Every structure is written in C-alpha cells, then in structure tokens.
Short mmCIF file of N, CA and C in Angstrom, two decimals:
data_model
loop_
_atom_site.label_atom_id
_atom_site.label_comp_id
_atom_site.label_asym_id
_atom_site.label_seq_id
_atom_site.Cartn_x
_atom_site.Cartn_y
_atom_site.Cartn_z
N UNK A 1 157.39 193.53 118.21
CA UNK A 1 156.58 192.35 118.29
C UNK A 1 155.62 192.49 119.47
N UNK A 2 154.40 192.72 119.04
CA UNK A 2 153.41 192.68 120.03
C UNK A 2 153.23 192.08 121.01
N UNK A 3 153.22 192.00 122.57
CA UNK A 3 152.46 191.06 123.19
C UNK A 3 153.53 189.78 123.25
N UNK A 4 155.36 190.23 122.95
CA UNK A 4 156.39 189.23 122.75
C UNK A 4 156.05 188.04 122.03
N UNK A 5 154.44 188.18 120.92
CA UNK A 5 154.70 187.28 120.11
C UNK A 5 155.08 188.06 118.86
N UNK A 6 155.46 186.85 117.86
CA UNK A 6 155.95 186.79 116.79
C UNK A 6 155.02 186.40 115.85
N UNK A 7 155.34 187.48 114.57
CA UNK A 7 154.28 187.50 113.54
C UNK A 7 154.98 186.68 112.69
N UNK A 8 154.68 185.79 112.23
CA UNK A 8 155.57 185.28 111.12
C UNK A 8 155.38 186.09 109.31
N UNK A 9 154.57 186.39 109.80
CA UNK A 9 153.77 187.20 108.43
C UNK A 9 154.83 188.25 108.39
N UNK A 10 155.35 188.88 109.57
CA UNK A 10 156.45 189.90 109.60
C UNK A 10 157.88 189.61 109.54
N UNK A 11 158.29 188.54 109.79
CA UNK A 11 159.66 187.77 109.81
C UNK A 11 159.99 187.66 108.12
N UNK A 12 161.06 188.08 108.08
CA UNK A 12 161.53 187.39 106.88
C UNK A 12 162.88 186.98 106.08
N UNK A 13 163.20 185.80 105.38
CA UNK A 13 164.03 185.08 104.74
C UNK A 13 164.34 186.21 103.70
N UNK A 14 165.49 187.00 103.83
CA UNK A 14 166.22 187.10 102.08
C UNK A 14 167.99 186.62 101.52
N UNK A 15 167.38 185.74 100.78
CA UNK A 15 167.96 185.05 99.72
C UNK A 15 169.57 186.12 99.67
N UNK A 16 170.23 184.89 99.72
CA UNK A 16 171.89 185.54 100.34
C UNK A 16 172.03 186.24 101.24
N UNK A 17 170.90 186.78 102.45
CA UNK A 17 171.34 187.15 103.86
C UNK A 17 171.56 186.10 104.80
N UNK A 18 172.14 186.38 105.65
CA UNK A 18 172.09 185.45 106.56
C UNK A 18 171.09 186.18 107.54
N UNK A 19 170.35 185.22 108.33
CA UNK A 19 169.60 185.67 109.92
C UNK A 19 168.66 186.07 109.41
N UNK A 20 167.74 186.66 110.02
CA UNK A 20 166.15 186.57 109.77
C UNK A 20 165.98 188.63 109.99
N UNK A 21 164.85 188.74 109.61
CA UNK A 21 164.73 190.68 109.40
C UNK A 21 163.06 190.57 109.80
N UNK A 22 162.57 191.64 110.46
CA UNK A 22 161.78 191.92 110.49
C UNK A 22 161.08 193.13 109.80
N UNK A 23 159.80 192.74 108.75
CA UNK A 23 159.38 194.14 108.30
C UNK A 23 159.20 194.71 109.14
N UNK A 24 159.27 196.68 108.04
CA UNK A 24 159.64 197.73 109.47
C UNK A 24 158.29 198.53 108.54
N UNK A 25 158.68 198.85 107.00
CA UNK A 25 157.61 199.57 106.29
C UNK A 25 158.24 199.31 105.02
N UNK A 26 156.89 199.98 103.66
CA UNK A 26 157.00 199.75 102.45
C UNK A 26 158.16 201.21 102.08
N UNK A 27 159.36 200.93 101.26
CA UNK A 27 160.38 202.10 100.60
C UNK A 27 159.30 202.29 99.59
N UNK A 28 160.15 203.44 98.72
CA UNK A 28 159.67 203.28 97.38
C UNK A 28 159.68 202.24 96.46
N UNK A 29 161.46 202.03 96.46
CA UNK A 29 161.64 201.38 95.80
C UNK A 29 162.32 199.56 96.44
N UNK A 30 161.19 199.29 97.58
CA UNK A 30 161.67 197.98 98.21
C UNK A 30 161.24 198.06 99.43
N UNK A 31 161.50 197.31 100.69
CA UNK A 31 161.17 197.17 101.91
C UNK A 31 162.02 198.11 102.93
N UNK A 32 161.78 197.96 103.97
CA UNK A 32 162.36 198.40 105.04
C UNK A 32 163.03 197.40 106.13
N UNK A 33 163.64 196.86 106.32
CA UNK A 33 163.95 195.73 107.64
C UNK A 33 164.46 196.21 108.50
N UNK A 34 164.49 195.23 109.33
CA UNK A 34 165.21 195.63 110.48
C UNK A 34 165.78 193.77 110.98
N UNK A 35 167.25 193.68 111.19
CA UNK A 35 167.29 192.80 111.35
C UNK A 35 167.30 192.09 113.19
N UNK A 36 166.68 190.72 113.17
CA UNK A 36 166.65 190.32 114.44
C UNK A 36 167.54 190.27 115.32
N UNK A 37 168.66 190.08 114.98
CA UNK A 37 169.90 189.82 115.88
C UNK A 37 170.54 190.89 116.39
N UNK A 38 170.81 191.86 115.09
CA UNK A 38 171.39 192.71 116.47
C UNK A 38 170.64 194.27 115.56
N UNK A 39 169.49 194.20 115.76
CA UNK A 39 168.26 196.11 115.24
C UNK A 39 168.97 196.53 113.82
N UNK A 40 170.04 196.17 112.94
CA UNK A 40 170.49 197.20 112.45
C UNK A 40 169.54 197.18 111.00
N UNK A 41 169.10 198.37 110.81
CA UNK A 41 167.65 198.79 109.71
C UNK A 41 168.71 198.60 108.09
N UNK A 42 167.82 198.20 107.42
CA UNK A 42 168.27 198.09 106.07
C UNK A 42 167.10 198.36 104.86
N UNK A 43 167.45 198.64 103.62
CA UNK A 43 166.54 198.90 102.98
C UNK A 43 166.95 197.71 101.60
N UNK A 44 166.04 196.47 101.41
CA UNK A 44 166.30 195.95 100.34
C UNK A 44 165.57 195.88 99.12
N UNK A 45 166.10 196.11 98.00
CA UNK A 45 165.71 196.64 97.08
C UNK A 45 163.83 195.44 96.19
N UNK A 46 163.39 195.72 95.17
CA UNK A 46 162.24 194.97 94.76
C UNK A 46 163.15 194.13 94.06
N UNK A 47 164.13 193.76 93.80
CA UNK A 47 164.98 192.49 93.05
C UNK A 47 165.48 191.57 93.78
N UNK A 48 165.44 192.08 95.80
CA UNK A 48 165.91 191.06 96.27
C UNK A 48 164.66 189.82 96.44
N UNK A 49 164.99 188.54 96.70
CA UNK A 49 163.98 187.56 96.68
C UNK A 49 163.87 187.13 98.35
N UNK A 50 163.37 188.25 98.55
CA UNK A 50 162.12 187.97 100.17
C UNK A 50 161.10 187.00 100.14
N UNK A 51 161.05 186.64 101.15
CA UNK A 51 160.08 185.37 101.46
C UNK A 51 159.37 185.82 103.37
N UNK A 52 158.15 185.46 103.26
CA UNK A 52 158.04 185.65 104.75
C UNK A 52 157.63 184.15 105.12
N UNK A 53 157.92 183.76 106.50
CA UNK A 53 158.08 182.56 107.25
C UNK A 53 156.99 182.25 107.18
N UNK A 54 155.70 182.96 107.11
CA UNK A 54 154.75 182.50 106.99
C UNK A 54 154.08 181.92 106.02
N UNK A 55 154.63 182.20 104.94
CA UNK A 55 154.17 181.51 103.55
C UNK A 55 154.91 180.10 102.98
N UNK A 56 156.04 179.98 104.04
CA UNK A 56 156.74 178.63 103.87
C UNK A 56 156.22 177.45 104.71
N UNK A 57 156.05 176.16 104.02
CA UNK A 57 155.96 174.89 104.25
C UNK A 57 156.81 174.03 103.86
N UNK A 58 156.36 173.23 105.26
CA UNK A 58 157.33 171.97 104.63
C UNK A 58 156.83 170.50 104.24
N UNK A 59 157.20 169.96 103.09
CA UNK A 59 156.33 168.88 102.39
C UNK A 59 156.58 167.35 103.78
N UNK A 60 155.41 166.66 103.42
CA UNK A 60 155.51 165.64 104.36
C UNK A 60 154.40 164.70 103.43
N UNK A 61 154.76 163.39 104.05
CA UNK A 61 153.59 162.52 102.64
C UNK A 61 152.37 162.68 102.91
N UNK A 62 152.11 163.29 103.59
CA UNK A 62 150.28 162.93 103.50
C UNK A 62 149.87 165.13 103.04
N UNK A 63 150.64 165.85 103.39
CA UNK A 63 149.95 167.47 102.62
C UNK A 63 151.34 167.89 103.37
N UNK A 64 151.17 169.65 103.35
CA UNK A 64 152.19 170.89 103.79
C UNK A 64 152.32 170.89 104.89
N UNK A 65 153.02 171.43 105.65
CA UNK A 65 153.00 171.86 107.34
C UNK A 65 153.53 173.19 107.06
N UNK A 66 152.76 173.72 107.52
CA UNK A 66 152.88 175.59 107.83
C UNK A 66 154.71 175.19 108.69
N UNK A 67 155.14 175.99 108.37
CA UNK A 67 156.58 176.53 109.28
C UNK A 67 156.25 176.45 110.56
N UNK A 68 155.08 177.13 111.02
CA UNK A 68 154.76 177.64 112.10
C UNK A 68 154.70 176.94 113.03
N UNK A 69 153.91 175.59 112.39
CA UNK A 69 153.52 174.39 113.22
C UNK A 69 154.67 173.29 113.37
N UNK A 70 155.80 173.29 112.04
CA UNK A 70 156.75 172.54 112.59
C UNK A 70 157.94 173.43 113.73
N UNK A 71 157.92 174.51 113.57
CA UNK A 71 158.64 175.27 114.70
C UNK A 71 158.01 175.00 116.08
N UNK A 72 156.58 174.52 115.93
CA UNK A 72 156.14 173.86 117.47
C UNK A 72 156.37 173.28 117.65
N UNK A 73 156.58 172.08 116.36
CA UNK A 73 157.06 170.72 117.16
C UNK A 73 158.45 170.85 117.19
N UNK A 74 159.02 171.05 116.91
CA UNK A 74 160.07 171.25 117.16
C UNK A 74 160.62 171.59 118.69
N UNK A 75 159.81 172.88 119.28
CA UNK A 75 159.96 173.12 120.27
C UNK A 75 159.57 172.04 121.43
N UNK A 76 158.46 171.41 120.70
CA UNK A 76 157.76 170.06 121.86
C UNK A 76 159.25 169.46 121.76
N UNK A 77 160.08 169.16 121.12
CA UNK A 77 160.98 168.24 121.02
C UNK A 77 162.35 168.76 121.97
N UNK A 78 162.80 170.31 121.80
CA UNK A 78 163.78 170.61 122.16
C UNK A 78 163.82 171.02 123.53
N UNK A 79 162.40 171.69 124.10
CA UNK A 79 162.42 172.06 125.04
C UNK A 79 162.82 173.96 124.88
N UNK A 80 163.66 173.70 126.17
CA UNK A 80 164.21 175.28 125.86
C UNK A 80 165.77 175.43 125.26
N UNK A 81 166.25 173.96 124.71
CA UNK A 81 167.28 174.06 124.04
C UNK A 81 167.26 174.44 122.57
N UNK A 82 168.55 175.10 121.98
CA UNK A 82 168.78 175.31 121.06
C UNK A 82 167.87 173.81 119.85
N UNK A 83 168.15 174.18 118.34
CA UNK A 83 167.93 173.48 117.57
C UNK A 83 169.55 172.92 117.49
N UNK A 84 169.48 171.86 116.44
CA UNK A 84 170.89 171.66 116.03
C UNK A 84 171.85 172.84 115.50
N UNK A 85 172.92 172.43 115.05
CA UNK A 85 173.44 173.75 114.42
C UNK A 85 172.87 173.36 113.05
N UNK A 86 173.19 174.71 112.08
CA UNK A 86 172.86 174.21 110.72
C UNK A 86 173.99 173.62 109.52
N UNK A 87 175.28 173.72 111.06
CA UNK A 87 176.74 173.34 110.30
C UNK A 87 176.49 171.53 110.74
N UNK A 88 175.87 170.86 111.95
CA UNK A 88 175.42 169.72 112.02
C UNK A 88 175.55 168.79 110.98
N UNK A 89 175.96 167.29 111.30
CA UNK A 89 176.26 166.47 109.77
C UNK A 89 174.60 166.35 109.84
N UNK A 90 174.28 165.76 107.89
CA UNK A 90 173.44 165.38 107.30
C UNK A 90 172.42 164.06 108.39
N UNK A 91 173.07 163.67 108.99
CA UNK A 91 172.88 162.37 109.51
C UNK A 91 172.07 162.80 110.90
N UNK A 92 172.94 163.54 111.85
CA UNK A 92 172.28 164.30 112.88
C UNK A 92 170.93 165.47 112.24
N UNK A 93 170.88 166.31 111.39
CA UNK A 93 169.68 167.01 111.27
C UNK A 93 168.95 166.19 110.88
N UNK A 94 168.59 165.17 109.95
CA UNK A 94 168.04 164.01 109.63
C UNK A 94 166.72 163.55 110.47
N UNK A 95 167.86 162.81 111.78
CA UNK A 95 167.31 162.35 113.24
C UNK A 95 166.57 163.32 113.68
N UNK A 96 167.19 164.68 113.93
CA UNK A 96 166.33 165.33 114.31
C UNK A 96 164.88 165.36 114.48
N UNK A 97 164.91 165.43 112.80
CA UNK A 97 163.65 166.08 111.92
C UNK A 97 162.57 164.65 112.03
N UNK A 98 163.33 163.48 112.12
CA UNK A 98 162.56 162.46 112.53
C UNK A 98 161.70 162.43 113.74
N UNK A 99 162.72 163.24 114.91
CA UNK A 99 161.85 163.12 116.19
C UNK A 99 160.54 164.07 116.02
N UNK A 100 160.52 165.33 115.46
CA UNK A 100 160.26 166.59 115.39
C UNK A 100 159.00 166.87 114.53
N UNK A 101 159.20 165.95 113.31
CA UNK A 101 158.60 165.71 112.11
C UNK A 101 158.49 164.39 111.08
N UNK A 102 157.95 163.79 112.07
CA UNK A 102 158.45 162.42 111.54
C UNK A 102 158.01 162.11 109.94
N UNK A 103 156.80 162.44 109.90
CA UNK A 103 155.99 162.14 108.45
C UNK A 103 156.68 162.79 107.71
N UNK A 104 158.33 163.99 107.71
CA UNK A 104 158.76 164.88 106.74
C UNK A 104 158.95 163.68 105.52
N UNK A 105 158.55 164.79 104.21
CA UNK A 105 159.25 163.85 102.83
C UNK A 105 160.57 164.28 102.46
N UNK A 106 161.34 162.65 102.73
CA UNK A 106 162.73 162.46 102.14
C UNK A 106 163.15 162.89 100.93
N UNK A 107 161.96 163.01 100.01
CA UNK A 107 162.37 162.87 98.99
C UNK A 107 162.25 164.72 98.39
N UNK A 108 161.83 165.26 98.81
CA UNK A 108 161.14 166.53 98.41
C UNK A 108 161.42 167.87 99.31
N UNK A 109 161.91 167.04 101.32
CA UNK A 109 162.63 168.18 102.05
C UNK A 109 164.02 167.60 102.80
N UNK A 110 164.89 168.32 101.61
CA UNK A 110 166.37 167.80 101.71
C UNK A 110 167.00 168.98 102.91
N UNK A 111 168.18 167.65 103.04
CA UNK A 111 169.06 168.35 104.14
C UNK A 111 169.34 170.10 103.81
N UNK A 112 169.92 170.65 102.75
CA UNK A 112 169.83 172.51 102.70
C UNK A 112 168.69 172.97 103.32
N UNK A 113 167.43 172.41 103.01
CA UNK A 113 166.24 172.86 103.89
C UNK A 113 166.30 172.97 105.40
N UNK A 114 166.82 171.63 106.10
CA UNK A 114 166.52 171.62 107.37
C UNK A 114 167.65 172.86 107.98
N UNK A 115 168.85 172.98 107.38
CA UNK A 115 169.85 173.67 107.84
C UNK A 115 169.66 174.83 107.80
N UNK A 116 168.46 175.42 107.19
CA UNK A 116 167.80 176.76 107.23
C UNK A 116 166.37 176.79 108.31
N UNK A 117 165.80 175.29 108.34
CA UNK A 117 164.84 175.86 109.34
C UNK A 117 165.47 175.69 110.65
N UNK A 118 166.48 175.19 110.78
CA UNK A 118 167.08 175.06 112.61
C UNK A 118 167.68 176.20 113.05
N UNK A 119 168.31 176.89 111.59
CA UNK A 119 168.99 178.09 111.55
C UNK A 119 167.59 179.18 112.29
N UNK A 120 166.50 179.04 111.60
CA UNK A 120 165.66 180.40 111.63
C UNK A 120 164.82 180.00 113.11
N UNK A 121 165.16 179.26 113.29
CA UNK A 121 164.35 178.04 114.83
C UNK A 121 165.28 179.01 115.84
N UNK A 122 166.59 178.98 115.66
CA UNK A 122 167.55 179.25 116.80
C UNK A 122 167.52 180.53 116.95
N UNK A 123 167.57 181.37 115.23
CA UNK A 123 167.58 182.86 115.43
C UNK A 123 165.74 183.74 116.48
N UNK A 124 164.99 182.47 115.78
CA UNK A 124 163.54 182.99 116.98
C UNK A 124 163.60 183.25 117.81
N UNK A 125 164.50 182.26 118.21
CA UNK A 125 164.40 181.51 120.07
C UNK A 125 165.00 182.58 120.37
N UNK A 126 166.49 182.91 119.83
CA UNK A 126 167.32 183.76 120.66
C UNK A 126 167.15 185.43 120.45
N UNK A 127 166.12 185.86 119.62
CA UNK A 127 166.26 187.25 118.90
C UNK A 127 164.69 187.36 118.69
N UNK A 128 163.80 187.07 119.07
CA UNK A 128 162.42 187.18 119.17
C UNK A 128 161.51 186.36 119.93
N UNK A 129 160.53 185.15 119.59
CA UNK A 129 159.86 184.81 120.77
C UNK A 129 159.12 183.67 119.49
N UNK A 130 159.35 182.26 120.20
CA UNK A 130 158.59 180.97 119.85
C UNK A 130 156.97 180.81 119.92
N UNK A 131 156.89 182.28 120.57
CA UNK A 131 155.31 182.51 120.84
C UNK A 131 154.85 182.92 119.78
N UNK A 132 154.15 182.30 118.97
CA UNK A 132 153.29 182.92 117.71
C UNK A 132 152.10 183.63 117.79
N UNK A 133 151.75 184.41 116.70
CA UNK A 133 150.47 185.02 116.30
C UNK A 133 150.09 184.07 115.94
N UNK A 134 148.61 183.88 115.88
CA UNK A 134 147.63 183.02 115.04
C UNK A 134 146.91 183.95 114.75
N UNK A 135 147.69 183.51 113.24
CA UNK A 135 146.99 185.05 112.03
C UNK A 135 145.08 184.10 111.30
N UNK A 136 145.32 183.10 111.58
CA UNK A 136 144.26 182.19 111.19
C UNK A 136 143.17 182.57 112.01
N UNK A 137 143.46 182.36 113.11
CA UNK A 137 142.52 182.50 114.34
C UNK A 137 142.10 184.03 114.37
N UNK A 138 142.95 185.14 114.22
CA UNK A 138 142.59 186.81 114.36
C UNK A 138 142.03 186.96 113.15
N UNK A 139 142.04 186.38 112.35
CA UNK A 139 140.87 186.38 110.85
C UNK A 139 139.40 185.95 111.13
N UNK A 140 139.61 184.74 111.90
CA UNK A 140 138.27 184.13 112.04
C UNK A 140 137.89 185.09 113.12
N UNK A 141 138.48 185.61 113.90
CA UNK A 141 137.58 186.18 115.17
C UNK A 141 137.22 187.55 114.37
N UNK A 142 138.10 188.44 113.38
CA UNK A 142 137.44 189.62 112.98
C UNK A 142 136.52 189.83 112.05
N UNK A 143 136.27 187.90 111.64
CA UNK A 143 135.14 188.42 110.58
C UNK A 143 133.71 187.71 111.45
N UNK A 144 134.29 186.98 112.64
CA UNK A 144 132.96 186.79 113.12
C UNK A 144 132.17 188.53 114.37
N UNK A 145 133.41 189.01 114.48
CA UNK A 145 133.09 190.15 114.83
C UNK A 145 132.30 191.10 113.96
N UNK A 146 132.73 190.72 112.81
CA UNK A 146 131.91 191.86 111.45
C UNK A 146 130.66 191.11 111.18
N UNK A 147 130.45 190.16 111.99
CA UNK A 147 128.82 189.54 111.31
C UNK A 147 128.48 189.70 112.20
N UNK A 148 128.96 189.56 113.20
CA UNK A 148 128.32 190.08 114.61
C UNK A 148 128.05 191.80 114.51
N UNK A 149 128.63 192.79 114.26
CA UNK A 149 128.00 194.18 113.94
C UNK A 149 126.90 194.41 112.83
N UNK A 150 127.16 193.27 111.58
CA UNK A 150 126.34 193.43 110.59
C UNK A 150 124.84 192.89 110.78
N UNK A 151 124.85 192.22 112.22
CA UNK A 151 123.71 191.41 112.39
C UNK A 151 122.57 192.52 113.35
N UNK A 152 123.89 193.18 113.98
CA UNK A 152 123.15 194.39 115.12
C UNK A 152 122.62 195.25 114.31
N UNK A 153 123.64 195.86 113.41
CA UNK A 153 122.72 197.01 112.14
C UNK A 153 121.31 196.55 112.13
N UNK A 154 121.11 195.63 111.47
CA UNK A 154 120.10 194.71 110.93
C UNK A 154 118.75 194.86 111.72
N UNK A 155 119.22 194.75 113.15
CA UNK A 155 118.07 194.83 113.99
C UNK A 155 117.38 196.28 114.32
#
C-alpha cells in the first residue's frame, strides 16, 4: 500500500472468507491475494464471488454512499477506537450506524450488512490504513494532465 494509503480498488471481500485480501496479480485461472491480517498469499479461483470495497455502497434515502465515505464517517465518529464488534446485538450496531450514518435506509441496509462493514472498518484500522486513495481525484488530475500535454503539442 503506497504512501500507507489504502486502495480500496485493491481491497477485497470474498464471499465465505473471512477478513479482507489484498490484490497481489491476475492467475490464469483467478486472482492472486494476499490476505490483510496476517500476508498469507492465496490463489482464488474465477468461481469465487470477489467484490472490491470500492465498488460497494451503502443505500441511504436520498442516493448511495461509496464505502469509502461511510468508513470516514465512521471514523469522524470513533475516533481511534475500534468499530463495534460484528458479534454486537442488532440494537447496538443500529445506534451506531445512526451516529455514523444517520440518513442509512432501514429498510434496504439490514443489520448482516452493518456486521460486515464494522467487520472490514476494524480489519482496515488494524491491518492497513483508514487513509484512502482518491481514485476520483487521481483520474481527474491525470486527465487534466493529458489536456494539459495535448494543449502543449498543439502549440
């Protein structure tokens, strides 16, 4: 992780692992990881169902919230403490998510959800870095960089 931030684009959720993996490279036949907690490399196959952190949102009534941005607030909320656990009753992650995310939808981001984002909140904190990439922002700066060369050609 570059610069001790965290790519979320590189982080990733697979479906019946526990803890979070970081891409390492493309297999033939599947990925490469490496997991956060404690380095050990794995190769999972194209049938497992990977997800990267970055492509997950969470519904709220008025549009989506990037992961990214509720893992900030979140952090505005916790400080440098842990999240809840994700073994926590229904009632406590709830509150939480109220302080954290208040506009979340009840109806659409249920308790299994939150018990996976406090889960992947805690594994950040403790096994990588709350400091994000802004993959948004290094887009906008490399294509204003490419109009900026395409403009010098020009002259």
């Amino acid at each position: 992780m570059e610069n001790n931030k965290t790519d979320l684009s590189r982080i990733l959720a697979v479906s019946g692992q526990h803890g979070l993996f970081e891409y390492i490279a493309q297999a033939r036949n599947g990925a490469i990881v490496e997991a956060l907690e404690d380095h050990k490399r794995v190769c999972f196959d194209v049938k497992s169902k990977i997800t990267s952190l970055y492509d997950i949102s969470i519904y709220t009534y008025d549009e989506e919230v990037r992961l990214q941005e509720v893992f900030n607030k979140m952090h505005e909320v916790l400080g440098e403490e842990n999240a809840p656990s994700p073994k926590s009753t229904s009632e406590e992650l709830k509150a939480f998510f109220s302080k954290a995310l208040p506009e979340y939808d009840e109806n659409r981001f249920y308790v299994s959800h939150m018990k996976k984002v406090v889960e992947w909140y805690n594994c950040l904190k403790n096994f990588a870095s709350l400091d994000f990439v802004d993959l948004e922002a290094e887009a906008e700066k490399a294509q204003a960089e490419a109009a900026e060369e395409e403009a010098q050609k020009a002259e």
